[in-house]
Coordinates of C-alpha atoms and ligand atoms in Angstrom, one line a residue:
X14 CA 183.0 44.6 116.6
X15 CA 185.9 43.2 118.5
X16 CA 187.9 40.0 118.0
X17 CA 189.7 38.8 121.0
X18 CA 192.3 36.1 120.7
X19 CA 193.6 34.7 123.9
X20 CA 196.6 32.4 124.4
X21 CA 195.9 30.4 121.3
X22 CA 198.2 27.4 120.7
X23 CA 198.4 24.7 118.0
X24 CA 200.7 21.8 117.4
X25 CA 200.2 19.7 114.2
X26 CA 200.3 16.0 114.4
X27 CA 203.8 16.1 112.8
X28 CA 205.0 18.0 115.9
X29 CA 205.2 21.5 114.3
X30 CA 204.3 24.0 117.0
X31 CA 202.6 26.5 114.6
X32 CA 200.9 28.8 117.2
X33 CA 202.5 29.5 120.6
X34 CA 200.3 31.4 123.1
X35 CA 199.0 33.9 120.6
X36 CA 197.0 36.8 122.1
X37 CA 195.7 39.7 120.0
X38 CA 192.8 42.2 120.1
X39 CA 191.3 43.4 116.8
X40 CA 188.8 46.2 116.3
X41 CA 186.9 47.4 113.2
X42 CA 189.3 48.3 110.4
X43 CA 192.2 46.7 108.6
X44 CA 194.5 44.5 110.6
X45 CA 197.8 43.3 109.1
X46 CA 199.2 40.0 110.1
X47 CA 202.8 40.2 109.0
X48 CA 205.4 37.4 109.1
X49 CA 207.7 35.3 106.9
X50 CA 206.6 32.1 105.2
X51 CA 205.9 29.4 107.8
X52 CA 205.3 32.0 110.6
X53 CA 201.9 30.6 111.4
X54 CA 199.7 33.2 109.7
X55 CA 197.5 30.7 107.8
X56 CA 197.2 28.5 110.8
X57 CA 195.9 31.5 112.8
X58 CA 193.6 32.5 109.9
X59 CA 192.2 29.1 109.5
X60 CA 191.5 28.8 113.2
X61 CA 189.6 32.1 113.3
X62 CA 187.7 31.0 110.1
X63 CA 186.6 27.9 112.0
X64 CA 188.3 25.6 109.6
X65 CA 190.6 24.0 112.1
X66 CA 190.8 23.4 115.8
X67 CA 193.2 24.9 118.3
X68 CA 194.8 22.9 121.1
X69 CA 194.3 25.6 123.7
X70 CA 193.1 29.2 124.1
X71 CA 190.0 31.1 123.0
X72 CA 188.7 33.4 120.3
X73 CA 185.7 35.7 120.9
X74 CA 183.9 37.9 118.3
X75 CA 182.2 40.3 120.7
X76 CA 180.4 37.8 122.9
X77 CA 180.4 34.9 120.4
X78 CA 182.7 32.0 121.3
X79 CA 184.3 31.4 117.8
X80 CA 185.7 28.0 118.6
X81 CA 182.4 26.7 120.0
X82 CA 179.8 28.3 117.6
X83 CA 181.2 27.5 114.2
X84 CA 177.8 27.9 112.3
X85 CA 177.1 31.3 113.8
X86 CA 180.6 32.5 113.0
X87 CA 180.4 31.3 109.4
X88 CA 177.3 33.4 108.9
X89 CA 179.4 36.5 109.9
X90 CA 182.5 35.5 108.0
X91 CA 183.9 36.3 104.6
X92 CA 187.1 34.3 103.8
X93 CA 189.5 34.5 100.9
X94 CA 191.9 31.6 101.4
X95 CA 195.5 31.6 100.1
X96 CA 194.7 29.0 97.4
X97 CA 191.4 30.2 96.0
X98 CA 190.5 27.7 93.4
X99 CA 188.1 28.6 90.6
X100 CA 186.4 26.5 88.1
X101 CA 188.0 27.7 84.8
X102 CA 185.1 26.9 82.5
X103 CA 182.4 28.8 84.4
X104 CA 181.8 32.6 84.1
X105 CA 182.3 34.8 87.1
X106 CA 178.6 35.6 87.1
X107 CA 177.5 32.0 87.2
X108 CA 180.1 31.0 89.8
X109 CA 179.2 33.8 92.1
X110 CA 175.5 33.0 91.7
X111 CA 176.3 29.4 92.7
X112 CA 178.3 30.5 95.7
X113 CA 175.5 32.9 96.8
X114 CA 173.0 30.0 96.6
X115 CA 175.3 27.9 98.7
X116 CA 175.5 30.8 101.2
X117 CA 171.7 30.8 101.5
X118 CA 170.6 33.6 99.2
X119 CA 167.6 31.6 97.9
X120 CA 165.5 34.3 96.2
X121 CA 166.4 34.4 92.4
X122 CA 165.8 38.0 91.8
X123 CA 167.6 39.1 95.0
X124 CA 170.5 36.9 94.1
X125 CA 170.8 38.3 90.6
X126 CA 170.9 41.8 91.9
X127 CA 173.4 40.9 94.6
X128 CA 175.7 39.2 92.0
X129 CA 175.6 42.1 89.7
X130 CA 176.3 44.6 92.5
X131 CA 179.2 42.6 93.9
X132 CA 180.9 42.2 90.5
X133 CA 180.4 45.9 89.8
X134 CA 181.9 46.7 93.2
X135 CA 185.1 44.8 92.5
X136 CA 185.2 46.2 89.0
X137 CA 184.5 43.0 87.1
X138 CA 181.1 44.1 85.8
X139 CA 182.2 44.2 82.2
X140 CA 184.1 40.9 82.5
X141 CA 181.3 39.0 84.3
X142 CA 180.4 36.8 81.3
X143 CA 184.1 35.7 80.8
X144 CA 185.2 32.3 82.0
X145 CA 187.2 32.4 85.2
X146 CA 190.0 30.5 83.5
X147 CA 190.7 33.6 81.4
X148 CA 191.0 35.9 84.3
X149 CA 194.4 37.4 85.4
X150 CA 195.8 36.8 88.9
X151 CA 194.4 40.2 90.0
X152 CA 191.0 39.6 88.5
X153 CA 190.8 36.2 90.3
X154 CA 191.7 37.9 93.6
X155 CA 189.0 40.6 93.0
X156 CA 186.5 37.8 92.3
X157 CA 187.7 36.1 95.5
X158 CA 186.8 39.3 97.4
X159 CA 183.4 39.5 95.7
X160 CA 182.6 35.9 96.9
X161 CA 183.9 36.8 100.4
X162 CA 181.5 39.7 100.6
X163 CA 178.3 37.7 100.1
X164 CA 176.1 38.0 103.1
X165 CA 177.6 41.3 104.5
X166 CA 180.3 39.7 106.6
X167 CA 181.3 41.4 109.8
X168 CA 184.7 39.6 109.8
X169 CA 186.7 39.3 106.6
X170 CA 189.8 37.2 106.4
X171 CA 192.2 37.5 103.4
X172 CA 195.2 35.2 103.3
X173 CA 198.2 36.5 101.4
X174 CA 196.0 38.3 98.8
X175 CA 198.7 40.2 96.9
X176 CA 201.2 37.4 96.4
X177 CA 201.7 37.0 92.7
X178 CA 200.0 40.2 91.6
X179 CA 201.8 42.7 89.4
X180 CA 202.1 46.3 90.8
X181 CA 199.0 47.6 88.9
X182 CA 196.9 44.7 90.0
X183 CA 198.1 45.1 93.6
X184 CA 197.1 48.8 93.5
X185 CA 193.7 48.0 92.3
X186 CA 193.3 45.3 95.0
X187 CA 194.6 47.8 97.7
X188 CA 191.9 50.3 96.6
X189 CA 189.2 47.7 96.9
X190 CA 190.4 46.4 100.3
X191 CA 190.7 49.9 101.7
X192 CA 187.0 50.5 101.1
X193 CA 186.0 47.5 103.2
X194 CA 187.5 48.3 106.6
X195 CA 185.2 50.8 108.2
X196 CA 182.4 48.7 109.6
X197 CA 184.1 45.4 109.6
X198 CA 187.1 43.7 110.9
X199 CA 189.4 42.8 108.0
X200 CA 192.4 40.6 108.7
X201 CA 195.0 40.6 106.0
X202 CA 197.9 38.2 106.2
X203 CA 201.0 39.0 104.3
X204 CA 204.7 38.7 104.1
X205 CA 204.9 42.0 102.2
X206 CA 205.6 45.0 104.5
X207 CA 204.2 47.5 101.9
X208 CA 200.8 45.8 102.2
X209 CA 200.7 46.8 105.9
X210 CA 202.1 50.3 105.6
X211 CA 199.6 51.1 102.7
X212 CA 196.5 49.6 104.2
X213 CA 196.5 48.8 107.9
X214 CA 195.6 50.8 110.9
X215 CA 196.9 48.1 113.2
X216 CA 199.2 45.2 112.7
X217 CA 201.1 42.4 114.4
X218 CA 204.4 40.7 113.5
X219 CA 204.3 36.9 113.9
X220 CA 207.3 34.6 113.6
X221 CA 207.7 31.0 114.5
X222 CA 204.2 30.9 115.9
X223 CA 204.7 33.8 118.3
X224 CA 203.5 37.4 118.3
X225 CA 206.6 39.6 118.4
X226 CA 205.0 43.0 118.1
X227 CA 201.4 44.3 118.0
X228 CA 200.4 48.0 117.5
X229 CA 199.9 50.8 115.0
X230 CA 202.4 51.1 112.1
X231 CA 203.1 54.8 112.8
X232 CA 203.8 54.2 116.4
X233 CA 206.1 51.3 115.6
X234 CA 208.1 53.4 113.1
X235 CA 208.3 56.3 115.6
X236 CA 209.8 53.9 118.2
X237 CA 212.6 53.3 115.8
X238 CA 213.5 57.0 115.5
X239 CA 217.3 57.6 116.1
X240 CA 218.0 53.9 116.3
X241 CA 218.5 53.0 112.6
X242 CA 221.9 53.6 110.8
X243 CA 223.0 52.7 107.3
X244 CA 226.2 52.3 105.4
X245 CA 227.3 51.0 102.0
X246 CA 230.0 48.3 102.4
X247 CA 231.8 45.7 100.3
X248 CA 229.9 42.5 100.1
X249 CA 232.9 40.6 101.5
X250 CA 232.8 42.7 104.7
X251 CA 229.3 41.7 105.8
X252 CA 230.3 39.0 108.2
X253 CA 232.6 41.4 110.0
X254 CA 229.7 43.9 110.4
X255 CA 227.4 41.1 111.5
X256 CA 229.8 40.2 114.3
X257 CA 229.9 43.7 115.6
X258 CA 226.5 45.2 114.9
X259 CA 222.9 44.2 114.9
X260 CA 222.4 44.1 111.1
X261 CA 218.7 44.1 110.3
X262 CA 218.7 44.3 106.5
X263 CA 220.9 44.2 103.5
X264 CA 220.3 45.3 100.0
X265 CA 222.7 45.0 97.0
X266 CA 222.7 48.2 94.9
X267 CA 225.2 48.9 92.1
X268 CA 227.8 46.5 93.4
X269 CA 227.7 47.8 97.0
X270 CA 225.9 46.2 99.9
X271 CA 223.7 48.7 101.7
X272 CA 223.2 47.6 105.3
X273 CA 220.9 48.9 108.0
X274 CA 221.7 48.3 111.6
X275 CA 219.8 48.8 114.9
X276 CA 221.9 50.7 117.5
X277 CA 220.9 52.6 120.6
X278 CA 223.7 55.1 120.2
X279 CA 225.7 56.4 117.2
X280 CA 227.8 53.5 116.1
X281 CA 230.5 55.7 114.4
X282 CA 232.5 53.7 111.8
X283 CA 231.1 55.7 108.9
X284 CA 227.4 54.8 109.6
X285 CA 224.9 57.5 108.9
X286 CA 221.6 58.0 110.7
X287 CA 218.7 56.7 108.6
X288 CA 215.0 57.6 108.6
X289 CA 213.2 54.5 110.0
X290 CA 210.4 52.7 108.1
X291 CA 208.1 49.8 108.7
X292 CA 210.6 47.4 107.1
X293 CA 213.1 48.3 109.9
X294 CA 210.4 47.5 112.4
X295 CA 209.7 44.2 110.8
X296 CA 213.3 43.1 110.2
X297 CA 214.5 44.2 113.6
X298 CA 211.8 42.1 115.2
X299 CA 212.4 39.0 113.2
X300 CA 216.2 39.3 112.9
X301 CA 216.6 37.6 116.3
X302 CA 214.7 34.6 114.9
X303 CA 215.5 34.3 111.2
X304 CA 218.7 35.0 109.3
X305 CA 217.7 38.3 107.4
X306 CA 220.0 37.4 104.5
X307 CA 217.8 34.5 103.7
X308 CA 214.6 36.5 103.6
Ligands
ADP21 P1 202.3 30.9 107.1 O1 200.9 31.1 106.7 O2 202.8 32.1 108.0 O3 203.2 30.7 105.9 P2 201.5 28.4 108.2 O4 200.5 28.6 109.2 O5 201.1 27.9 106.9 O6 202.5 29.7 108.1 O7 202.6 27.3 108.7 C1 203.1 27.4 110.0 C2 204.0 26.1 110.3 O8 203.1 25.0 110.4 C3 204.9 25.8 109.1 O9 206.1 25.2 109.7 C4 204.1 24.7 108.3 O10 205.0 23.9 107.6 C5 203.3 24.0 109.4 N1 202.0 23.5 108.9 C6 201.0 24.3 108.4 N2 199.9 23.5 108.1 C7 200.2 22.3 108.5 C8 199.5 21.0 108.5 N3 198.3 20.9 108.0 N4 200.2 19.9 109.0 C9 201.4 20.0 109.5 N5 202.2 21.1 109.5 C10 201.6 22.3 109.0

């Protein structure tokens, strides 16, 4: 499958230009959509999920015109929205059965088997009779994936799925997501760079509604080779360094501020060459748009 997004634009009625001429090509596998809060990720996801209109541009899933054939797209789609509400007083099993019914799985025996298999798949088999209100954040997200998988979707969209999960829950969720990618397009929106480096074969950086970078994480990191330098400075010196260098990230460690800069040649002044990582790619792309100290 191939998802082709061409020159997509969206301005909300309050004047916010949320998507500006967005073009991306996605193939089977896990695609990370990385960007700070307010970048336009959810706007893009909701448009692909046929939940809102674009002002201009097109989206094609193979030959299917996504913006014009909403019903057909919804049959191929699994969607886990950012705010996935659950009814607290219903068990996971009953809720999933209900959603499967809504999604058109009419046969009772077939549905029962499907619900059991999906809950086992997301490792909630033993908790399936518990009410959803008693679930942890990670369990709710795994339940969200189970409902998104009903109907063997070819396109799965998960919007900020790891926000609010503790490290163990996030790991469990990573393991689950990484099993999905092979025969489907999975789009994962996130502001967490680690989500992309752990899971995604391709990714894009989006900021203020624009795609700033699209490609493979490894290639993106290799392109930074020899261009990242680091130094520990006093906090008070930061503005001096910001005037003279392209500071892409800062981290306070044991009283010293560790700064990383992007430079095409050795900047001297006590900077040491650093091994680049995906955070460097991310911050160097968005640094021109957003003050990195506020991220
Ligand atoms: P992200 O998912 O990357 O955090 P969003 O797509 O939610 O970004 O938001 C992009 C921009 O559009 C933000 O400035 C946000 O405030 C604005 N926005 C999002 N949804 C709406 C809406 N329904 N009406 C008006 N503005 C919106």
